[in-house]
Coordinates of C-alpha atoms in Angstrom, one line a residue:
Chain B
X1 CA 2.7 43.3 8.0
X2 CA 3.9 46.7 9.2
X3 CA 7.5 47.1 10.2
X4 CA 9.6 49.8 11.6
X5 CA 13.3 50.2 11.0
X6 CA 16.2 52.6 11.1
X7 CA 16.4 54.7 8.0
X8 CA 19.9 54.2 6.6
X9 CA 21.2 53.3 3.2
X10 CA 20.8 49.6 2.3
X11 CA 18.5 48.8 5.2
X12 CA 15.6 47.8 3.0
X13 CA 17.6 44.7 1.9
X14 CA 17.7 43.5 5.5
X15 CA 13.9 43.3 5.3
X16 CA 13.8 41.3 2.2
X17 CA 16.5 38.8 3.1
X18 CA 14.6 37.0 5.9
X19 CA 11.6 36.6 3.5
X20 CA 13.8 35.1 0.9
X21 CA 15.4 32.8 3.4
X22 CA 12.1 31.2 4.3
X23 CA 11.2 30.8 0.7
X24 CA 8.6 33.6 0.7
X25 CA 7.4 35.7 -2.2
X26 CA 7.0 39.5 -1.9
X27 CA 3.7 40.8 -3.3
X28 CA 4.1 44.5 -2.5
X29 CA 6.3 46.9 -0.5
X30 CA 5.2 50.4 0.6
X31 CA 7.7 52.5 2.6
X32 CA 7.2 56.0 3.8
X33 CA 8.6 58.3 6.5
X34 CA 6.2 58.7 9.4
X35 CA 6.1 62.4 10.2
X36 CA 5.2 61.6 13.8
X37 CA 8.2 59.3 14.4
X38 CA 11.8 60.2 14.8
X39 CA 13.3 61.5 11.6
X40 CA 15.5 58.5 11.0
X41 CA 12.8 55.9 11.5
X42 CA 11.2 54.3 8.4
X43 CA 7.8 52.6 8.3
X44 CA 7.4 49.7 5.9
X45 CA 4.2 47.8 4.9
X46 CA 4.9 44.6 3.2
X47 CA 2.7 41.9 1.8
X48 CA 4.0 38.5 1.0
X49 CA 3.2 34.8 0.4
X50 CA 5.1 32.6 2.8
X51 CA 5.1 28.8 3.2
X52 CA 2.8 27.4 6.0
X53 CA 4.3 27.6 9.5
X54 CA 7.1 30.1 8.7
X55 CA 5.5 33.2 10.2
X56 CA 7.2 32.8 13.6
X57 CA 10.7 32.2 12.2
X58 CA 10.2 35.2 9.9
X59 CA 9.3 37.5 12.8
X60 CA 12.3 36.4 14.8
X61 CA 14.4 36.8 11.7
X62 CA 13.3 40.5 11.6
X63 CA 14.0 41.0 15.2
X64 CA 17.6 39.7 15.1
X65 CA 18.1 42.3 12.4
X66 CA 16.8 45.1 14.6
X67 CA 13.5 45.5 12.7
X68 CA 10.4 46.1 14.9
X69 CA 7.3 44.2 13.8
X70 CA 4.5 46.7 14.6
X71 CA 1.6 44.7 13.3
X72 CA 1.0 41.4 11.5
X73 CA -2.1 41.5 9.3
X74 CA -4.6 38.7 8.8
X75 CA -2.8 35.5 8.1
X76 CA -4.5 34.0 5.1
X77 CA -4.0 30.6 3.4
X78 CA -4.8 29.6 -0.1
X79 CA -5.6 25.9 -0.5
X80 CA -6.8 24.3 -3.7
X81 CA -8.1 20.8 -4.1
X82 CA -9.2 19.2 -7.4
X83 CA -11.6 16.3 -7.5
X84 CA -13.2 14.4 -10.4
X85 CA -16.9 13.9 -10.5
X86 CA -18.6 11.2 -12.7
X87 CA -22.3 10.9 -13.2
X88 CA -25.4 12.6 -14.5
X89 CA -24.0 16.0 -13.3
X90 CA -26.2 18.3 -15.4
X91 CA -29.4 16.4 -14.8
X92 CA -28.7 16.5 -11.1
X93 CA -28.4 20.3 -11.3
X94 CA -24.7 21.2 -11.4
X95 CA -25.5 24.8 -10.4
X96 CA -27.1 23.5 -7.2
X97 CA -24.0 21.3 -6.6
X98 CA -21.7 24.4 -7.0
X99 CA -24.0 26.5 -4.9
X100 CA -23.7 24.1 -2.0
X101 CA -20.0 24.8 -1.9
X102 CA -20.1 28.5 -2.7
X103 CA -22.8 29.2 -0.1
X104 CA -20.6 28.0 2.7
X105 CA -18.8 31.3 2.8
X106 CA -15.5 29.5 3.5
X107 CA -14.9 27.7 0.2
X108 CA -15.8 28.2 -3.4
X109 CA -15.7 26.3 -6.7
X110 CA -12.8 27.9 -8.5
X111 CA -12.8 25.9 -11.7
X112 CA -14.9 23.4 -13.5
X113 CA -14.2 21.5 -16.7
X114 CA -16.6 19.0 -18.0
X115 CA -16.8 16.3 -20.7
X116 CA -20.2 15.2 -21.9
X117 CA -19.8 12.2 -24.2
X118 CA -23.4 11.6 -25.2
X119 CA -26.9 12.1 -24.0
X120 CA -27.8 9.7 -21.2
X121 CA -24.2 8.8 -20.7
X122 CA -22.5 9.9 -17.5
X123 CA -20.4 13.1 -17.7
X124 CA -17.0 13.6 -16.1
X125 CA -15.9 16.8 -14.6
X126 CA -12.9 18.2 -12.8
X127 CA -13.8 20.5 -10.0
X128 CA -11.3 22.7 -8.2
X129 CA -12.3 24.1 -4.8
X130 CA -10.4 26.8 -3.1
X131 CA -10.4 28.0 0.4
X132 CA -8.3 29.8 3.0
X133 CA -7.5 26.7 5.0
X134 CA -7.0 23.0 4.8
X135 CA -9.7 22.5 7.5
X136 CA -12.3 24.5 5.4
X137 CA -11.3 22.6 2.2
X138 CA -12.0 19.3 4.1
X139 CA -15.3 20.7 5.4
X140 CA -16.3 21.6 1.8
X141 CA -15.2 18.2 0.5
X142 CA -17.4 16.5 3.2
X143 CA -20.4 18.5 1.9
X144 CA -19.5 17.5 -1.7
X145 CA -19.4 13.8 -0.6
X146 CA -22.9 14.1 0.9
X147 CA -24.2 15.8 -2.3
X148 CA -22.5 13.1 -4.4
X149 CA -24.2 10.4 -2.3
X150 CA -27.6 12.0 -2.5
X151 CA -27.4 12.7 -6.2
X152 CA -25.8 9.4 -7.0
X153 CA -22.5 10.5 -8.6
X154 CA -19.0 9.2 -8.1
X155 CA -16.4 11.5 -6.5
X156 CA -12.7 10.7 -7.0
X157 CA -10.3 12.5 -4.6
X158 CA -6.5 12.8 -4.6
X159 CA -4.5 10.6 -2.3
X160 CA -3.8 12.4 0.9
X161 CA -0.2 12.6 2.0
X162 CA 0.6 12.8 5.6
Chain R
X1 CA 9.9 -31.6 5.4
X2 CA 6.7 -33.3 4.3
X3 CA 3.9 -31.3 2.9
X4 CA 0.2 -32.0 1.8
X5 CA -1.2 -29.8 -0.9
X6 CA -5.0 -29.2 -0.7
X7 CA -6.2 -27.6 -3.9
X8 CA -4.6 -28.5 -7.2
X9 CA -5.6 -25.6 -9.4
X10 CA -3.0 -23.2 -10.8
X11 CA -1.6 -22.3 -7.4
X12 CA -1.3 -25.9 -6.1
X13 CA 0.3 -27.0 -9.4
X14 CA 2.6 -24.0 -9.3
X15 CA 3.9 -25.1 -5.9
X16 CA 4.3 -28.7 -7.0
X17 CA 6.2 -27.6 -10.2
X18 CA 8.7 -25.5 -8.1
X19 CA 9.3 -28.4 -5.8
X20 CA 10.0 -30.7 -8.8
X21 CA 12.2 -28.1 -10.4
X22 CA 14.3 -27.1 -7.4
X23 CA 16.0 -29.2 -4.8
X24 CA 14.5 -27.6 -1.7
X25 CA 14.4 -30.6 0.6
X26 CA 10.6 -30.6 0.5
X27 CA 8.7 -33.8 0.0
X28 CA 5.1 -33.8 -1.2
X29 CA 3.3 -36.7 0.6
X30 CA -0.3 -35.9 -0.2
X31 CA -2.3 -33.9 -2.7
X32 CA -6.0 -33.4 -3.1
X33 CA -8.3 -31.5 -5.5
X34 CA -12.1 -31.1 -5.3
X35 CA -12.7 -34.6 -6.7
X36 CA -9.8 -36.8 -5.7
X37 CA -6.7 -37.3 -3.5
X38 CA -3.4 -39.2 -3.3
X39 CA -1.2 -40.1 -0.2
X40 CA 2.2 -41.7 0.0
X41 CA 4.0 -41.2 3.3
X42 CA 7.3 -41.9 1.6
X43 CA 6.7 -39.2 -1.0
X44 CA 4.6 -38.9 -4.1
X45 CA 6.0 -38.9 -7.7
X46 CA 4.9 -35.3 -8.3
X47 CA 5.8 -35.3 -12.0
X48 CA 3.4 -38.3 -12.4
X49 CA 0.7 -36.6 -10.4
X50 CA 1.0 -33.4 -12.5
X51 CA 0.8 -35.5 -15.7
X52 CA -2.2 -37.4 -14.4
X53 CA -4.0 -34.1 -13.5
X54 CA -3.3 -32.8 -17.0
X55 CA -4.5 -35.9 -18.7
X56 CA -7.5 -36.9 -16.6
X57 CA -8.4 -33.7 -14.8
X58 CA -8.0 -35.3 -11.4
X59 CA -4.8 -35.6 -9.3
X60 CA -5.4 -39.0 -7.6
X61 CA -8.0 -41.5 -6.6
X62 CA -11.7 -40.5 -6.0
X63 CA -11.6 -42.8 -2.9
X64 CA -9.2 -40.5 -1.1
X65 CA -10.7 -37.4 0.4
X66 CA -9.2 -34.2 1.9
X67 CA -10.4 -35.4 5.3
X68 CA -8.4 -38.6 4.9
X69 CA -5.3 -36.6 4.1
X70 CA -5.7 -34.0 6.9
X71 CA -6.4 -36.6 9.6
X72 CA -3.4 -38.7 8.4
X73 CA 0.1 -38.4 9.9
X74 CA 1.7 -38.3 6.5
X75 CA 2.6 -34.5 6.5
X76 CA 4.2 -31.8 8.6
X77 CA 2.8 -28.8 6.8
X78 CA -0.6 -28.3 5.2
X79 CA -0.5 -26.2 2.1
X80 CA -4.1 -25.0 1.8
X81 CA -4.6 -23.4 -1.7
X82 CA -8.2 -24.1 -2.5
X83 CA -10.4 -21.3 -4.0
X84 CA -11.4 -18.4 -1.8
X85 CA -14.9 -18.3 -0.3
X86 CA -15.3 -14.8 1.0
X87 CA -18.7 -15.4 2.7
X88 CA -18.0 -18.5 4.9
X89 CA -14.3 -19.3 4.2
X90 CA -15.4 -23.0 4.0
X91 CA -14.3 -25.6 3.3
X92 CA -10.8 -24.2 3.8
X93 CA -11.5 -22.9 7.3
X94 CA -12.4 -26.4 8.5
X95 CA -9.3 -28.0 6.9
X96 CA -7.0 -25.4 8.5
X97 CA -8.7 -25.7 12.0
X98 CA -8.3 -29.5 11.8
X99 CA -4.6 -29.4 10.8
X100 CA -3.6 -26.8 13.4
X101 CA -5.4 -28.7 16.1
X102 CA -3.5 -31.8 15.0
X103 CA -0.3 -30.0 15.5
X104 CA 0.5 -29.3 11.9
X105 CA 1.9 -26.1 10.4
X106 CA -0.4 -24.4 7.8
X107 CA 0.5 -22.2 4.9
X108 CA -2.4 -20.8 2.8
X109 CA -3.1 -18.5 -0.1
X110 CA -6.8 -18.6 0.7
X111 CA -8.0 -15.2 1.7
X112 CA -11.3 -16.3 3.2
X113 CA -10.1 -18.0 6.4
X114 CA -7.5 -15.2 7.1
X115 CA -10.0 -12.4 6.5
X116 CA -12.8 -14.0 8.5
X117 CA -11.1 -15.9 11.3
X118 CA -7.5 -14.6 11.7
X119 CA -7.8 -14.2 15.4
X120 CA -9.1 -17.7 16.0
X121 CA -6.6 -19.4 13.7
X122 CA -3.7 -17.4 15.1
X123 CA -4.6 -18.4 18.6
X124 CA -5.1 -22.0 17.6
X125 CA -1.6 -22.1 16.1
X126 CA -0.1 -20.6 19.2
X127 CA -1.9 -23.1 21.4
X128 CA -0.5 -26.0 19.4
X129 CA 2.9 -24.5 19.0
X130 CA 2.8 -24.5 15.2
X131 CA 3.0 -21.8 12.5
X132 CA 0.1 -20.4 10.6
X133 CA 1.3 -18.4 7.6
X134 CA -0.5 -16.5 4.8
X135 CA 2.1 -14.5 2.8
X136 CA 0.3 -15.4 -0.5
X137 CA -3.0 -13.9 0.5
X138 CA -2.0 -10.3 0.0
X139 CA -0.1 -8.9 -3.0
X140 CA 1.0 -12.3 -4.5
X141 CA 4.7 -12.4 -4.8
X142 CA 5.4 -9.2 -2.8
X143 CA 6.9 -10.3 0.5
X144 CA 4.6 -7.9 2.5
X145 CA 4.0 -10.1 5.5
X146 CA 7.7 -11.0 5.8
X147 CA 8.7 -7.4 5.5
X148 CA 6.3 -6.3 8.2
X149 CA 7.1 -9.2 10.5
X150 CA 10.9 -9.4 10.1
X151 CA 12.2 -6.7 7.8
X152 CA 10.9 -3.7 9.7
X153 CA 10.4 -5.5 13.0
X154 CA 10.4 -2.9 15.8
X155 CA 8.7 -0.2 13.7
X156 CA 5.3 1.1 14.5
X157 CA 3.2 1.1 11.4
X158 CA 0.8 4.1 11.1
X159 CA -0.7 3.6 7.7
X160 CA -0.7 1.2 4.8
X161 CA -2.0 2.0 1.3
X162 CA -1.5 0.8 -2.2
X163 CA -2.6 -1.0 -5.3
X164 CA -4.0 -4.4 -4.2
X165 CA -5.7 -5.7 -7.3
X166 CA -3.9 -6.3 -10.6
X167 CA -7.0 -6.7 -12.7
X168 CA -8.2 -3.2 -11.8
X169 CA -4.7 -1.8 -12.3
X170 CA -4.5 -3.4 -15.7
X171 CA -7.8 -1.9 -16.8
X172 CA -7.0 1.6 -15.5
X173 CA -3.5 1.5 -17.1
X174 CA -5.0 0.6 -20.5
X175 CA -7.7 3.3 -20.2
X176 CA -5.0 5.9 -19.4
X177 CA -2.5 4.8 -21.9
X178 CA -4.7 3.9 -24.9
X179 CA -7.8 5.9 -24.2
X180 CA -9.9 2.7 -24.1
X181 CA -13.3 2.8 -22.5
X182 CA -13.8 0.8 -19.3
X183 CA -15.7 -1.9 -21.3
X184 CA -13.0 -2.2 -23.9
X185 CA -10.3 -2.5 -21.3
X186 CA -12.3 -5.1 -19.3
X187 CA -12.8 -7.1 -22.5
X188 CA -9.1 -7.0 -23.2
X189 CA -8.3 -8.1 -19.6
X190 CA -10.6 -11.1 -20.0
X191 CA -9.1 -12.1 -23.2
X192 CA -5.6 -12.1 -21.6
X193 CA -6.9 -14.1 -18.6
X194 CA -6.4 -11.2 -16.2
X195 CA -10.1 -11.0 -15.4
X196 CA -12.7 -13.7 -14.6
X197 CA -15.8 -14.3 -16.7
X198 CA -17.6 -12.6 -13.8
X199 CA -15.3 -9.8 -12.9
X200 CA -17.5 -8.4 -10.1
X201 CA -15.1 -9.5 -7.3
X202 CA -12.2 -7.6 -8.8
X203 CA -13.8 -4.5 -10.4
X204 CA -16.2 -3.7 -7.6
X205 CA -13.2 -3.5 -5.2
X206 CA -14.2 -6.5 -3.1
X207 CA -10.9 -8.4 -3.6
X208 CA -8.9 -5.4 -2.6
X209 CA -11.1 -4.8 0.4
X210 CA -10.6 -8.4 1.6
X211 CA -6.9 -7.8 1.5
X212 CA -7.3 -4.7 3.6
X213 CA -9.4 -6.6 6.1
X214 CA -6.5 -9.2 6.4
X215 CA -4.0 -6.4 6.9
X216 CA -6.1 -4.6 9.5
X217 CA -6.4 -7.8 11.5
X218 CA -2.8 -9.0 11.1
X219 CA -0.9 -5.7 11.4
X220 CA -3.1 -3.8 13.9
X221 CA -5.2 -6.5 15.5
X222 CA -8.3 -4.5 14.6
X223 CA -11.2 -6.9 14.3
X224 CA -12.7 -5.6 11.0
X225 CA -14.8 -7.4 8.5
X226 CA -15.6 -6.8 4.8
X227 CA -18.7 -4.8 5.9
X228 CA -16.5 -2.2 7.7
X229 CA -14.7 -1.3 4.5
X230 CA -15.9 1.7 2.4
X231 CA -15.7 0.3 -1.0
X232 CA -16.0 2.0 -4.4
X233 CA -15.0 0.0 -7.5
X234 CA -13.6 1.0 -10.8
X235 CA -16.7 0.2 -12.9
X236 CA -17.9 3.8 -12.8
X237 CA -14.6 5.3 -13.9
X238 CA -14.8 6.9 -17.4
X239 CA -12.0 7.4 -19.9
X240 CA -13.0 11.1 -19.8
X241 CA -12.3 11.2 -16.1
X242 CA -8.8 9.8 -16.6
X243 CA -8.2 12.3 -19.4
X244 CA -9.2 15.1 -17.1
X245 CA -6.6 13.9 -14.5
X246 CA -4.0 13.5 -17.3
X247 CA -4.3 17.3 -18.0
X248 CA -2.5 17.9 -14.8
X249 CA -0.1 15.0 -15.1
X250 CA -2.2 12.9 -12.8
X251 CA -4.0 9.6 -13.2
X252 CA -6.5 7.4 -11.5
X253 CA -5.7 4.1 -9.6
X254 CA -7.8 1.9 -7.3
X255 CA -6.2 2.5 -3.9
X256 CA -6.8 0.6 -0.7
X257 CA -6.0 2.4 2.4
X258 CA -5.8 1.6 6.1
X259 CA -5.2 4.5 8.5
X260 CA -6.4 3.4 11.9
X261 CA -5.8 6.7 13.7
X262 CA -8.0 8.5 11.3
X263 CA -10.5 5.6 11.1
X264 CA -9.9 5.1 7.4
X265 CA -10.5 1.7 5.9
X266 CA -11.4 2.2 2.3
X267 CA -11.0 1.1 -1.3
X268 CA -11.7 3.8 -3.9
X269 CA -10.5 5.1 -7.3
X270 CA -8.0 7.8 -6.3
X271 CA -6.2 10.6 -8.1
X272 CA -2.4 10.3 -8.0
X273 CA 0.4 12.2 -9.7
X274 CA 1.8 10.1 -12.6
X275 CA 5.2 10.2 -10.9
X276 CA 3.9 8.7 -7.7
X277 CA 5.6 5.4 -6.8
X278 CA 2.2 3.7 -6.5
X279 CA 1.4 4.4 -10.1
X280 CA 2.5 1.1 -11.4
X281 CA 1.6 -0.3 -14.8
X282 CA -0.3 -3.4 -16.0
X283 CA -1.2 -6.1 -13.4
X284 CA 1.5 -5.0 -10.9
X285 CA 0.7 -4.4 -7.2
X286 CA 2.3 -1.8 -5.0
X287 CA 2.0 -1.0 -1.4
X288 CA 3.4 1.8 0.8
X289 CA 4.0 1.2 4.5
X290 CA 4.3 4.3 6.7
X291 CA 6.5 3.6 9.7
X292 CA 8.0 5.6 12.6
X293 CA 11.6 4.5 12.2
X294 CA 12.0 3.5 8.6
X295 CA 9.9 6.2 7.1
X296 CA 8.0 5.2 4.0
X297 CA 8.7 1.8 2.4
X298 CA 7.1 1.0 -1.0
X299 CA 7.1 -2.5 -2.4
X300 CA 6.2 -3.3 -6.0
X301 CA 5.7 -6.7 -7.6
X302 CA 3.4 -9.2 -9.3
X303 CA 0.2 -9.6 -7.4
X304 CA -1.0 -12.9 -9.0
X305 CA 0.1 -15.7 -11.2
X306 CA 1.0 -19.3 -10.7
X307 CA 4.7 -19.1 -10.0
X308 CA 4.4 -15.7 -8.3
X309 CA 1.9 -17.1 -5.7
X310 CA 4.1 -20.3 -5.4
X311 CA 7.0 -17.9 -4.6
X312 CA 5.1 -16.6 -1.5
X313 CA 4.0 -20.1 -0.4
X314 CA 7.5 -21.6 -0.8
X315 CA 9.0 -18.7 1.2
X316 CA 6.5 -19.4 4.0
X317 CA 7.4 -23.1 3.9
X318 CA 11.2 -22.5 4.0
X319 CA 10.6 -19.9 6.8
X320 CA 8.9 -22.7 8.8
X321 CA 11.6 -25.2 8.1
X322 CA 14.5 -22.9 8.8
X323 CA 13.1 -21.0 11.8
X324 CA 10.9 -23.7 13.4
X325 CA 12.9 -26.8 13.1
X326 CA 12.8 -29.7 10.7
X327 CA 10.1 -32.1 11.6
X328 CA 11.0 -35.1 9.6

């Protein structure tokens, strides 16, 4: 997000405090004087990870400190979900299974670890899917369930908490 | 209070033994097994009946049938503890109908009639102003029905989920802790008497699914049957899969879940953090109730066994006696 604030000593801390207060993590801070703006105005671009649903409180936290929020960039989520697959995963074309998730454009297989005990015995694999949103993770899992049904392998999912 | 016990297997005998051992004010006036029966309106000598059953394999005289007992006036409460028939619920269903219609209370551990005909039996009991109770049908000794009915009365229950089958839980525990294969763990469960010679009913998730059907009907009044439950058993779970879960401090348990708002009614092997309250060991059962006022409540206890099932039946009996008047 891009912020604008008064350029006076110690002011940068007032940007960082609201982020800390909501449990956020700062990834990068770029600050520069905008030649077009008044000489004591500072522009700050900040990138951070914040818990879901805390963007609004963060913005109002800035405002109460006299910091103008000029622009909020794309809000992106990172959600991971690991499932366990059991069955003839290789013989049912594991790369096709992965491709069905990767080709969605909204989710991708991030990690796969597999145990193959013996030829003709079912393999077990842990597959981690990542996406920007919970909704897309659930869409991807629905696809994986359909693939599992069609290819005859078992899918074990984590217990959903409400 | 006078009771008639129908079914004299491990559950029926368990109830009789508790009545002999404790002075609860309960008199057994009739018992029947699949081959014989005994009636004495003034009260049977239960120690002698138990001894007879042990020595001869039958509990009474072959001339006395279950029908004779049910149509008699020798009892106030029918304890129906014959084996579950998940397809037709018979002959237990007929016995229960007859007793309720005759104005007798009924306590059962038999899942068939409750899963298949809860609505009918509940209505029948109400019409005849008697109690129909079934605490022992779900999660053995855990007072789940009493908790829902009395303990958290006034709450709205949004979701129920947990471990409903001790055999599966034992097998998955052993696979996780000892690295046994499914077949090895099943064999061990059989040797210890935790699994039947034909374990299909347990390991395919059918037993857990029947309990979900009972809860769906009783708690939410949703008229669901076994065919409505998405069922996946544990027979396909590999020790490698459990080992993969363990890498992240997780494990696999057979979880039954009812979430009516999201149209979820399913039994399936599920990944849980090892620190989760539902990750119980051995043959234990555990169930979490999600409510609006009380938040989450998790109950853990023994899901099967002779004295454990007797505990649930006795508590139903005493509830009837204390809350619905002595009838003797």
